[in-house]
Amino acid sequence: MKNLFIILCLSTIVFAQNKSIEERIDSVLSKMTLEEKVGQLVQYSGGFDTGTQTARPSEAHEKLISKGKVGSFLNVFGTESTRRLQKIALEESRLKIPLIFGLDVIHGFRATFPVPLAESCTWDPQLVQMSARWQATEAASTGLHWTFNPMVDIARDPRWGRIVEGSGEDPYLGSLMAAARVKGYQGDNLSADNTIVACAKHFAGYGGAEGGRDYNTVDMSERTFRDVYLKPFHAAVEAGVGTLMSSFNEIGGVPQSGSKFLLTDILRKEWGFDGFVVSDWNSVGELIPHGFAKDLKDAAILGINAGVDMDMEASAYFNFLADLINQGKVSKNVLDESVKRVLRIKFRLGLFDDPYKYCNSELEKKTILNKEIVNASREVAKKSIVLLKNEKNLLPLNKNLKSIAVIGPLANSKDDPLGPWAAQGRAEDVVSVVEGLKNKLGNSVEIHYEEGCKVNDPSKNDFAKAVEVAQKSEIVILCVGESRGMSAEARSRAYLDLPGVQEDFVKEIYKTGKPIVVVLMNGRPLTINWISENIPAILETWFLGIQSGNAIADVLFGDYNPSGKLTTTFPRYVGQVPLYYNHKNTGRPHNKNDFYTSYYFDIDNSPLYPFGYGLSYTTFEYSNLSLSSDRIKKDGTITVTVNVKNSGKYEGEEIVQLYIRDLVGSVTRPVKELKDFKKILLKPHETKTVHFLITPDKLMFYDINMNYTIEAGDFKVFVGKNSVDVLEASFSVID
Ligand code: NOJ
């Protein structure tokens, strides 16, 4: 009898293959019991939530699969594990609905790429898409179907440790990066065996945590929410993202994992999203400590009714949803819609047609750390580096140097360059800076390494040894910053200085009088005023992944001319934050001659390094900014033209940035907003004319009545090498 049933089910599935996905979803749904429906909305972790452990779900988990009571696992990977569990779902569960396996593949599975904040500094969405494509290829080969990425939260506060996971402070750039990553992970065909479904997170506003403290309260106007924080999510949805993750935070008293306004009204009704929403880890359960749900049962009602389709780890749906349906407290319709959304993504992944197609161990062996992927990681890494200072052209270094001191706590670290959320990234695969320099220079140059101090430790005992090697070398490369675990989830910092005794260490080395290049590794902007004033050359390298040392050596020796630009403002002092370029003017903009204006009594308003900032080994000159017209109608367009000349000695890339300011509106507008940019390559002495097209969408915003519109009036256009050094022109929009 049981066999006959299995044959019937299989034949229904095979027969159904010719039908449209929606018909197939309905057909599966019609056969499901209430418990099986709830099962599709349940996700458990098979390992640890950072995904660094080889996962082995418990026997209890396996039983749940055989009963159709779980629809997804996170932190289970490796073709052997995923095949074993999938087999239970297909051979032991009644309806044979395949499982979907997800993991935080944030910047690579085993071949670690630069952290997302670093990648955003390339200002190169195509490159970032390519990076995501490779990450997906590797992840899919290990049995994964789904990554909890891209993290598209706008972050204006570097105290927040998760700033490292996103693309910085700007909604326009953030939207391009969000779309690029979605396209990269999902490819053109989600059912191919090297594509995985993306998850835009954390929906929404999580980056606005008060005081930059992780998980903290968020409060902001709906206008700022929509104009700034929601933009990258919308871009991800437009790019076809299959899933979103509802965030931990509340906004205006409503925790986002219980927000019908966000998860249903905006996401589904306004944006037409038809994939599914997974909660963040226990974020449905956290509706209780938020003071929004009285118990887990209540939390289940609020979560599902708001639009959270899949419950990650709270067990709220697992324990209560079936009863709630039976009691009529949650409608069958709501349940069915959520189940359909989950099935839809499983169908789109092709899991119903070939549930094992991601479980090919041969492919897994061939793909993991494959040379092409490793090379791609180096390519992205060198383009992510931002040159912050280069006095008297100390860089690039000459390969004929006799001796180099490579010192500091991060100089030979093979673990830290992996950065946070490195999935299966391993220190043994990382090229440290010392190793990268040796790879580049062979034995022709003496390389003296000393650690000098730890990243975050009070001991100065080893300073002397490092001073000694500095003294006997021609030049010093000093690698300082944060350890990989200092900027990540739950790693908010109240100080943004170099941790431990590192600044004292830099000062000690400085006393040797040797030329010094500081190589920073960190996951957030740091307040490095002393270094910025006194050290002649500074490279911001973030956490670059497994090819870190090679990429840094490429830049230090000029095999690659740095082109990265900051996507997040560097403050001078922590007391300035949140500090971001697209702020409002206020009624009393700062004026040095007027005491009663908006500034700090004790420090300057200006940042240490502004948004969009980054140097090159060559120099660029901007001239002849012109507009095709100085008056347009609301549906009109303007061409902006500017000449950019390479006035230095090296070939180099420049990121030409266009900002707009709407001078007067029915609501106030930011002093500048990035609206376009172009990355161009120029030979020495070459001039290129760069054109931008201002289209109506670049002038739109939420007006006083919350209509997304353009208002007639005067605008300024700024074009330049960063958000501060710009040329300026004006135009008007007329009715
Ligand atoms: C919690 C984090 O906030 C989220 O970003 C992550 O995807 C989940 N844990 C799963 O690991």
XYZ file of C-alpha atoms and ligand atoms in Angstrom:
746
model
C 0.000 0.000 0.000
C 2.809 2.348 1.040
C 4.694 1.545 -2.198
C 1.653 2.213 -4.296
C 1.303 5.578 -2.626
C 4.956 6.428 -3.333
C 4.548 5.463 -7.002
C 1.441 7.598 -7.226
C 3.217 10.574 -5.690
C 6.247 10.214 -7.923
C 4.146 9.891 -11.033
C 2.185 12.972 -10.041
C 5.413 14.916 -9.689
C 6.828 13.645 -13.006
C 3.529 14.165 -14.768
C 3.345 17.639 -13.316
C 6.687 18.636 -14.798
C 5.143 19.918 -17.968
C 2.864 22.257 -16.090
C 3.682 25.794 -15.080
C 5.324 26.322 -11.710
C 2.138 27.873 -10.317
C 0.088 24.855 -11.352
C 2.639 22.552 -9.841
C 2.644 24.521 -6.578
C -1.141 24.257 -6.376
C -0.987 20.580 -7.086
C 1.547 19.943 -4.292
C -0.373 22.206 -1.922
C -3.607 20.333 -2.519
C -2.007 17.132 -1.250
C -0.492 18.591 1.891
C -1.775 18.042 5.403
C -1.829 20.928 7.845
C 1.311 19.578 9.576
C 3.137 19.245 6.268
C 2.259 22.807 5.381
C 3.602 24.082 8.672
C 6.712 21.950 8.133
C 7.601 23.923 5.017
C 7.732 27.061 7.127
C 10.141 25.665 9.685
C 13.887 26.118 9.499
C 16.419 24.635 11.874
C 20.143 24.943 12.158
C 22.199 21.838 11.648
C 25.309 23.422 13.149
C 26.450 26.675 14.620
C 25.018 29.933 13.487
C 28.278 31.249 12.071
C 28.565 28.222 9.859
C 32.179 27.510 10.753
C 31.545 23.985 11.920
C 30.998 20.925 9.782
C 27.353 20.397 10.357
C 25.692 17.215 11.455
C 22.057 17.602 12.338
C 20.816 15.469 15.184
C 18.732 12.319 14.901
C 15.795 14.339 16.140
C 16.206 16.593 13.118
C 16.299 13.578 10.817
C 13.041 12.307 12.289
C 11.439 15.658 11.626
C 12.518 15.482 8.003
C 11.032 12.025 7.598
C 7.728 13.357 8.909
C 7.778 16.397 6.632
C 8.011 18.704 9.642
C 10.922 20.808 8.526
C 11.350 22.562 5.191
C 14.840 23.950 5.437
C 18.157 23.809 7.237
C 20.811 26.381 7.704
C 24.419 25.604 8.431
C 24.288 22.224 6.719
C 26.661 21.996 3.789
C 28.926 19.589 1.967
C 27.420 17.275 -0.647
C 27.649 14.288 1.647
C 25.564 15.939 4.391
C 23.044 17.575 2.110
C 22.570 14.388 0.070
C 21.977 12.356 3.206
C 19.305 14.717 4.488
C 17.739 15.238 1.093
C 17.487 11.485 0.764
C 15.488 11.293 3.979
C 13.120 13.970 2.670
C 12.718 12.161 -0.643
C 12.567 8.592 0.509
C 10.960 8.811 3.900
C 8.660 11.813 3.918
C 5.148 11.325 2.537
C 5.178 14.037 -0.123
C 8.910 14.037 -0.925
C 9.230 17.769 -0.881
C 12.915 18.615 -1.168
C 14.695 20.540 1.568
C 16.378 23.875 0.914
C 19.816 24.374 2.493
C 21.057 27.855 3.375
C 24.255 29.317 4.767
C 25.781 32.717 5.366
C 27.987 32.860 2.294
C 28.787 36.517 2.814
C 32.043 36.832 0.928
C 32.824 33.353 -0.243
C 32.443 29.762 0.885
C 36.018 28.417 1.075
C 37.723 30.836 -1.331
C 37.180 33.972 0.717
C 36.748 37.211 -1.209
C 37.082 40.693 0.337
C 34.439 41.609 2.904
C 31.422 43.317 1.282
C 32.382 46.777 2.565
C 35.753 46.383 0.851
C 34.171 45.183 -2.392
C 31.891 48.191 -2.419
C 35.011 50.407 -2.543
C 35.632 49.133 -6.069
C 32.549 51.089 -7.181
C 32.351 48.367 -9.791
C 28.996 46.560 -9.795
C 30.074 44.249 -12.618
C 33.107 43.100 -10.672
C 31.003 42.626 -7.557
C 28.507 40.609 -9.597
C 31.350 38.452 -10.867
C 32.546 37.944 -7.294
C 29.080 36.827 -6.193
C 28.894 34.532 -9.227
C 32.084 32.736 -8.171
C 30.975 32.583 -4.551
C 27.715 30.993 -5.668
C 29.505 28.530 -7.912
C 31.624 27.318 -5.031
C 28.762 27.291 -2.525
C 26.383 25.463 -4.881
C 28.982 22.776 -5.497
C 28.870 21.925 -1.778
C 25.156 21.275 -1.747
C 23.968 24.761 -0.828
C 20.924 26.328 -2.466
C 20.707 29.585 -0.642
C 22.894 32.301 0.819
C 21.788 34.773 3.484
C 23.276 37.591 1.498
C 23.447 40.325 0.236
C 23.335 42.344 3.421
C 22.081 45.632 2.028
C 21.651 47.638 5.225
C 22.677 51.272 4.923
C 25.109 52.022 7.736
C 25.911 55.548 8.845
C 27.501 54.639 12.140
C 30.897 52.916 12.202
C 30.412 51.890 15.808
C 27.974 49.316 14.446
C 30.015 46.164 13.861
C 27.914 45.010 10.957
C 28.922 47.936 8.773
C 31.542 45.509 7.424
C 28.864 43.291 5.863
C 27.250 45.950 3.706
C 28.130 48.521 1.070
C 28.441 51.600 3.243
C 26.329 54.693 3.680
C 24.941 55.556 0.282
C 21.549 54.365 -0.993
C 22.406 54.777 -4.694
C 25.686 52.882 -4.586
C 24.148 50.454 -2.108
C 21.321 49.733 -4.539
C 23.709 49.019 -7.398
C 25.727 46.688 -5.198
C 22.564 44.966 -3.938
C 21.357 44.291 -7.475
C 24.821 43.175 -8.604
C 25.095 40.630 -5.822
C 21.585 39.290 -6.390
C 22.321 38.822 -10.093
C 25.668 37.269 -9.310
C 24.332 34.704 -6.866
C 21.188 33.841 -8.809
C 22.650 34.031 -12.324
C 20.356 33.969 -15.340
C 18.824 30.663 -14.411
C 18.180 29.843 -10.777
C 17.755 26.186 -11.590
C 21.291 25.811 -12.926
C 23.561 23.770 -10.661
C 25.908 26.691 -10.017
C 23.365 29.289 -8.941
C 21.903 29.867 -5.494
C 19.020 31.953 -4.293
C 19.962 35.237 -2.634
C 18.450 36.772 0.511
C 18.380 40.539 0.949
C 18.783 41.329 4.624
C 18.123 42.622 7.204
C 14.696 43.883 6.240
C 14.721 46.634 7.353
C 16.432 49.569 8.986
C 18.715 47.370 11.132
C 21.715 49.610 10.373
C 20.018 52.559 12.062
C 20.531 51.125 15.571
C 20.700 53.875 18.197
C 24.248 54.526 19.343
C 25.521 52.014 16.788
C 24.795 49.261 19.315
C 23.829 46.014 17.667
C 20.205 44.863 18.048
C 19.307 48.257 19.490
C 16.144 50.265 18.880
C 15.725 52.103 15.591
C 13.499 55.095 15.099
C 13.229 57.174 11.963
C 10.662 58.873 9.786
C 8.946 56.884 7.074
C 10.461 59.333 4.585
C 14.055 58.590 5.598
C 13.187 54.915 5.790
C 11.978 54.922 2.207
C 14.446 57.438 0.729
C 17.525 55.890 2.299
C 17.164 52.546 4.057
C 14.637 50.799 1.807
C 16.245 51.767 -1.495
C 18.746 48.890 -1.695
C 16.033 46.392 -0.719
C 13.810 47.651 -3.477
C 16.725 47.352 -5.894
C 17.269 43.759 -4.760
C 13.590 42.968 -5.347
C 13.728 44.601 -8.780
C 16.771 42.462 -9.551
C 14.681 39.375 -8.777
C 15.911 38.397 -5.333
C 14.176 35.188 -4.233
C 14.105 35.788 -0.478
C 14.411 38.472 2.182
C 15.254 38.183 5.872
C 13.187 40.121 8.395
C 15.379 41.976 10.849
C 15.745 41.992 14.633
C 15.103 45.700 15.187
C 11.983 47.669 15.791
C 11.129 50.941 14.100
C 8.708 53.331 15.738
C 7.588 50.654 18.183
C 7.065 47.877 15.642
C 9.600 45.035 15.511
C 10.235 44.377 11.836
C 9.620 40.643 12.147
C 6.069 41.539 13.138
C 5.546 44.427 10.745
C 2.662 43.895 8.352
C 3.256 47.366 6.966
C 6.750 46.376 5.865
C 6.431 42.700 5.019
C 3.044 42.791 3.355
C 2.022 46.315 2.429
C 5.369 47.536 1.130
C 7.090 44.320 0.109
C 4.233 42.384 -1.444
C 1.591 44.937 -2.333
C 3.770 47.866 -3.408
C 6.796 46.026 -4.765
C 5.089 42.849 -5.989
C 7.586 40.464 -4.365
C 6.553 36.816 -4.817
C 9.402 34.980 -3.086
C 9.505 34.267 0.635
C 10.623 36.001 3.817
C 12.668 34.109 6.379
C 12.964 35.529 9.874
C 16.362 36.316 11.265
C 17.586 33.870 13.887
C 14.754 33.645 16.457
C 13.533 37.117 15.500
C 9.958 35.839 15.729
C 10.723 34.617 19.272
C 12.273 37.991 20.076
C 8.917 39.658 19.590
C 8.459 38.624 23.227
C 11.379 40.530 24.841
C 10.562 43.420 22.515
C 7.269 43.591 24.383
C 5.274 43.035 21.207
C 4.083 39.459 21.784
C 3.074 38.026 25.127
C 4.343 34.515 24.429
C 5.641 32.334 21.615
C 2.151 31.488 20.451
C 1.326 35.154 20.172
C 4.642 35.665 18.369
C 3.676 33.000 15.827
C 0.395 34.794 15.102
C 2.117 38.150 14.702
C 4.959 36.756 12.588
C 2.878 34.834 10.074
C 0.211 37.500 9.806
C 2.844 40.154 9.223
C 4.378 38.132 6.385
C 7.279 36.151 7.846
C 6.950 32.927 5.865
C 9.723 30.858 7.362
C 10.639 30.798 11.037
C 14.391 30.466 11.562
C 15.031 28.661 14.818
C 12.300 30.175 17.023
C 10.101 27.041 16.869
C 7.111 29.361 17.089
C 5.543 28.004 13.888
C 6.658 24.462 14.656
C 4.962 24.457 18.047
C 1.892 26.560 17.524
C 0.923 27.208 13.941
C -1.156 24.097 13.351
C -3.190 24.706 16.519
C -3.615 28.350 15.636
C -5.054 27.363 12.274
C -7.368 24.834 13.886
C -8.534 27.456 16.355
C -9.113 29.929 13.538
C -6.565 32.379 14.977
C -4.530 32.333 11.768
C -6.375 31.951 8.518
C -5.776 28.991 6.193
C -5.274 31.436 3.418
C -2.369 33.144 5.152
C -0.763 29.767 5.777
C -1.291 28.593 2.197
C 0.193 31.780 0.768
C 3.332 31.361 2.855
C 3.674 27.707 1.870
C 3.228 28.594 -1.779
C 5.995 31.191 -1.559
C 8.423 28.658 -0.106
C 7.477 26.026 -2.688
C 7.833 28.610 -5.450
C 11.484 29.154 -4.626
C 12.087 25.415 -4.354
C 10.538 24.985 -7.793
C 12.572 27.870 -9.218
C 15.718 26.268 -7.903
C 14.718 23.167 -9.854
C 14.697 21.078 -6.691
C 11.472 19.273 -7.568
C 12.929 18.195 -10.905
C 16.333 17.129 -9.652
C 16.629 17.307 -5.868
C 20.181 15.979 -5.890
C 21.576 18.180 -8.549
C 23.509 20.245 -6.013
C 24.906 17.089 -4.423
C 27.626 16.155 -6.876
C 30.729 15.347 -4.867
C 32.931 15.217 -7.984
C 31.903 18.736 -8.902
C 32.433 19.792 -5.292
C 36.041 18.550 -5.322
C 36.757 20.250 -8.631
C 35.197 23.542 -7.645
C 36.390 24.221 -4.099
C 39.366 26.587 -4.196
C 39.520 26.200 -7.949
C 42.284 28.323 -9.476
C 39.943 30.569 -11.408
C 38.036 31.417 -8.230
C 41.231 32.107 -6.307
C 42.476 34.380 -9.120
C 39.156 36.199 -9.153
C 39.488 36.780 -5.416
C 42.897 38.444 -5.974
C 41.483 40.599 -8.751
C 38.656 41.862 -6.563
C 40.997 42.262 -3.581
C 43.452 44.591 -5.289
C 40.604 46.710 -6.625
C 39.070 47.008 -3.143
C 42.122 48.740 -1.648
C 41.848 52.469 -0.965
C 44.959 54.650 -0.913
C 44.349 57.196 1.845
C 47.641 59.068 1.794
C 50.799 59.086 -0.302
C 53.049 61.966 0.648
C 55.916 62.679 -1.714
C 54.916 59.654 -3.734
C 56.414 57.190 -1.282
C 54.333 54.568 -3.056
C 54.679 52.595 -5.225
C 57.775 51.010 -3.744
C 60.778 50.142 -5.814
C 61.430 46.430 -6.320
C 65.166 47.154 -6.021
C 64.948 47.890 -2.325
C 67.533 45.945 -0.326
C 65.550 45.381 2.845
C 62.031 45.819 4.128
C 60.673 45.560 7.667
C 57.188 44.089 7.650
C 55.907 44.515 11.130
C 52.796 44.757 13.217
C 50.181 42.380 14.611
C 48.552 41.876 11.220
C 51.717 41.577 9.121
C 51.853 37.825 9.166
C 48.324 37.041 10.271
C 46.734 34.321 8.208
C 43.475 34.376 10.072
C 42.442 38.030 10.252
C 42.396 38.734 6.489
C 39.483 36.266 6.293
C 37.328 38.862 8.048
C 34.044 38.013 9.772
C 31.458 35.613 8.325
C 34.069 33.702 6.373
C 32.002 30.487 6.121
C 34.555 27.727 5.468
C 37.451 30.097 4.831
C 40.617 28.726 6.396
C 43.762 30.441 7.620
C 45.883 27.856 5.777
C 44.573 29.218 2.458
C 45.364 32.837 3.265
C 48.380 34.670 1.889
C 49.605 37.006 4.649
C 51.313 40.302 3.862
C 54.726 38.822 4.671
C 54.015 35.922 2.328
C 52.622 38.194 -0.379
C 55.794 40.273 -0.325
C 57.961 37.168 -0.492
C 55.890 35.895 -3.426
C 56.418 39.178 -5.204
C 60.082 39.792 -4.405
C 61.564 36.318 -4.065
C 64.956 36.343 -2.390
C 66.132 39.572 -3.939
C 65.002 41.669 -0.976
C 65.584 40.957 2.707
C 62.266 40.843 4.495
C 62.397 41.260 8.263
C 59.244 40.378 10.130
C 58.364 41.212 13.730
C 54.939 41.248 15.314
C 55.714 44.060 17.786
C 52.409 43.804 19.648
C 49.035 42.119 19.527
C 45.913 43.703 18.053
C 44.188 44.183 21.367
C 46.561 43.553 24.243
C 48.262 45.968 26.684
C 51.752 44.478 26.385
C 54.537 46.605 24.890
C 57.230 44.030 25.596
C 57.913 43.282 21.939
C 58.106 46.866 20.704
C 61.913 46.845 20.978
C 62.354 43.839 18.697
C 60.247 45.525 16.036
C 62.154 48.793 16.414
C 65.341 46.851 15.838
C 64.179 45.354 12.532
C 62.817 48.732 11.454
C 66.219 50.274 12.091
C 68.062 47.790 9.945
C 65.622 48.110 7.003
C 65.275 50.704 4.268
C 61.530 50.967 4.633
C 58.816 49.840 7.032
C 55.476 48.323 6.148
C 53.401 48.513 9.282
C 50.265 46.370 9.403
C 47.803 47.447 12.067
C 44.040 47.459 12.558
C 41.340 45.229 13.989
C 41.231 41.487 14.362
C 38.672 39.735 12.184
C 36.304 39.234 15.101
C 36.131 42.897 16.085
C 33.720 44.034 13.431
C 30.826 41.698 12.884
C 27.497 40.832 14.422
C 27.421 41.791 18.130
C 30.782 43.585 17.757
C 29.786 47.198 18.193
C 32.577 49.426 19.484
C 32.363 52.632 21.510
C 35.901 53.649 20.496
C 37.033 53.770 16.910
C 40.748 54.068 17.628
C 43.253 51.377 16.824
C 42.655 48.804 19.561
C 45.232 47.964 22.236
C 48.641 49.616 22.140
C 48.882 49.769 18.374
C 48.943 53.550 18.096
C 51.770 53.729 20.653
C 53.498 51.069 18.616
C 53.197 53.108 15.417
C 54.601 56.139 17.272
C 57.548 54.089 18.486
C 58.385 52.921 14.985
C 57.934 56.466 13.689
C 60.759 57.590 15.987
C 63.209 55.485 13.942
C 62.829 58.071 11.172
C 62.368 55.334 8.574
C 59.836 55.849 5.786
C 56.653 54.070 6.842
C 53.687 52.703 4.937
C 50.763 51.892 7.202
C 48.629 49.026 5.913
C 45.288 49.051 7.684
C 43.130 45.951 8.074
C 39.772 46.622 9.638
C 36.056 46.237 9.146
C 34.925 49.808 9.819
C 36.209 53.375 9.545
C 38.739 54.078 12.294
C 39.730 57.368 13.928
C 43.367 57.493 12.893
C 44.173 61.185 13.203
C 47.748 60.817 14.395
C 48.600 58.312 11.694
C 46.928 60.446 9.099
C 48.960 63.493 10.143
C 52.329 61.839 10.600
C 52.686 58.729 8.488
C 53.472 59.454 4.829
C 51.595 56.565 3.190
C 48.410 54.776 4.251
C 46.565 51.938 2.527
C 43.103 50.919 3.668
C 42.863 47.216 2.854
C 39.877 46.129 5.004
C 39.801 42.331 5.169
C 40.664 41.125 1.700
C 40.233 37.369 1.975
C 42.555 34.556 0.972
C 44.587 36.552 -1.539
C 45.108 39.448 0.830
C 48.932 39.458 0.892
C 49.295 39.072 -2.872
C 46.810 41.863 -3.556
C 48.502 44.184 -1.063
C 51.909 43.440 -2.599
C 50.481 44.156 -6.072
C 49.472 47.607 -4.889
C 52.559 48.361 -2.776
C 54.847 47.710 -5.732
C 52.684 49.361 -8.361
C 51.700 46.238 -10.280
C 48.248 47.554 -9.673
C 47.584 51.276 -9.318
C 44.977 51.635 -6.536
C 41.567 52.883 -7.611
C 39.238 52.187 -4.671
C 37.197 54.969 -3.095
C 35.588 55.005 0.335
C 31.921 54.141 0.571
C 31.716 55.241 4.171
C 32.906 58.437 5.834
C 35.923 58.292 8.158
C 35.220 60.490 11.196
C 37.980 62.272 13.110
C 36.404 61.508 16.467
C 33.822 59.036 17.603
C 31.819 61.955 19.014
C 31.002 63.058 15.459
C 29.105 59.934 14.498
C 26.755 59.391 12.808
C 28.691 61.340 10.191
C 27.662 60.903 6.561
C 27.991 63.015 3.456
C 24.314 63.142 2.440
C 23.137 64.947 5.554
C 20.682 67.831 5.739
C 21.738 71.460 5.821
C 19.861 72.376 9.056
C 18.516 75.848 9.762
C 21.945 76.858 11.015
C 24.596 75.281 8.825
C 28.052 75.589 10.302
C 29.694 78.968 9.882
C 33.068 79.509 11.537
C 32.244 83.162 12.248
C 28.951 82.458 13.917
C 28.891 80.754 17.290
C 25.230 79.738 17.152
C 25.515 77.338 14.247
C 25.528 73.565 14.045
C 28.952 72.315 15.111
C 30.894 70.935 18.052
C 32.451 73.333 20.494
C 35.554 71.178 20.757
C 36.095 69.508 17.361
C 35.758 70.204 13.670
C 32.671 69.087 11.738
C 34.622 67.775 8.781
C 35.464 64.114 8.348
C 38.990 62.766 8.302
C 38.303 61.201 4.893
C 35.044 61.925 3.111
C 32.720 59.568 1.284
C 34.037 58.855 -2.208
C 37.636 59.610 -1.255
C 40.621 57.611 -2.503
C 43.940 58.413 -4.164
C 45.856 56.913 -7.059
C 49.564 56.800 -7.895
C 48.702 59.255 -10.605
C 46.737 62.516 -10.366
C 43.525 63.551 -12.079
C 42.394 67.025 -13.010
C 38.778 67.926 -13.633
C 37.752 70.789 -15.926
C 35.020 72.191 -18.165
C 31.947 71.001 -16.340
C 29.004 71.839 -18.565
C 25.298 71.044 -18.860
C 23.398 70.513 -22.110
C 20.700 72.814 -20.749
C 20.032 74.795 -17.610
C 16.245 74.371 -17.694
C 14.261 71.202 -18.123
C 10.691 70.047 -17.753
C 9.929 67.397 -15.168
C 10.196 64.638 -17.750
C 13.271 66.140 -19.401
C 16.899 65.058 -19.298
C 20.216 66.896 -19.091
C 23.604 65.722 -20.245
C 26.428 66.627 -17.911
C 29.893 66.738 -19.435
C 33.264 67.016 -17.749
C 36.869 66.580 -18.812
C 39.139 64.423 -16.720
C 42.861 64.478 -17.351
C 45.515 62.119 -16.057
C 48.116 64.666 -15.049
C 50.539 62.214 -13.446
C 53.019 59.578 -14.480
C 51.070 56.333 -14.196
C 48.169 54.834 -16.028
C 45.266 54.776 -13.611
C 41.552 54.386 -13.054
C 39.431 57.204 -11.715
C 35.902 57.000 -10.344
C 34.199 60.164 -11.554
C 31.282 60.972 -9.262
C 28.124 62.980 -9.872
C 26.099 64.437 -7.016
C 22.888 66.472 -7.069
C 21.294 68.858 -4.603
C 17.677 69.920 -4.726
C 17.842 73.380 -3.173
C 14.277 73.917 -1.990
C 11.497 71.377 -1.606
C 8.192 70.719 0.080
C 10.473 68.779 2.445
C 14.168 69.442 3.030
C 16.654 67.563 0.877
C 20.236 66.397 1.558
C 23.164 68.728 0.800
C 24.382 66.236 -1.799
C 23.252 62.888 -3.129
C 25.297 60.552 -5.302
C 23.345 59.966 -8.504
C 25.848 58.496 -10.930
C 29.516 57.620 -11.390
C 31.843 56.285 -14.055
C 35.065 54.406 -13.641
C 37.501 55.349 -16.400
C 41.026 54.282 -17.284
C 43.437 56.995 -18.361
C 46.976 56.796 -19.696
C 49.453 59.449 -18.513
C 48.522 62.847 -20.031
C 45.362 61.439 -21.548
C 42.112 63.420 -21.205
C 38.686 61.844 -21.458
C 35.354 63.556 -21.721
C 32.853 61.925 -19.405
C 29.106 62.231 -19.965
C 26.315 61.652 -17.474
C 22.622 61.738 -18.189
C 20.372 63.247 -15.531
C 17.049 61.486 -15.947
C 13.837 62.183 -13.987
C 14.370 59.228 -11.625
C 17.526 60.937 -10.328
C 15.479 63.881 -9.073
C 12.659 62.009 -7.363
C 11.972 61.798 -3.645
C 9.083 61.439 -1.178
C 7.401 64.831 -0.974
C 5.373 66.322 1.874
C 2.437 64.034 0.998
C 4.671 60.975 0.656
C 4.285 60.939 -3.111
C 7.396 59.856 -4.968
C 7.835 62.774 -7.299
C 9.936 65.583 -8.797
C 9.313 69.149 -7.703
C 10.048 72.161 -9.863
C 12.885 74.365 -8.604
C 16.627 74.913 -8.611
C 19.208 72.166 -8.461
C 22.964 71.992 -8.176
C 25.137 69.406 -9.889
C 28.540 68.496 -8.512
C 31.107 66.402 -10.325
C 34.388 65.371 -8.798
C 36.792 62.849 -7.361
C 34.960 62.528 -4.035
C 32.002 64.068 -2.229
C 34.008 67.176 -1.254
C 36.392 67.996 -4.132
C 33.901 68.868 -6.834
C 33.123 71.246 -9.680
C 29.681 72.798 -9.580
C 26.912 73.803 -12.009
C 23.204 74.620 -11.716
C 19.931 73.921 -13.486
C 16.215 74.374 -12.915
C 13.258 72.085 -13.303
C 10.160 73.873 -14.545
C 6.507 72.818 -14.482
C 21.870 36.127 12.551
C 22.325 37.209 11.627
O 21.760 38.442 12.014
C 21.978 36.952 10.166
O 22.623 37.919 9.384
C 22.359 35.571 9.750
O 22.034 35.370 8.395
C 21.647 34.560 10.645
N 22.052 34.787 12.019
C 21.947 33.135 10.236
O 23.239 32.805 10.520
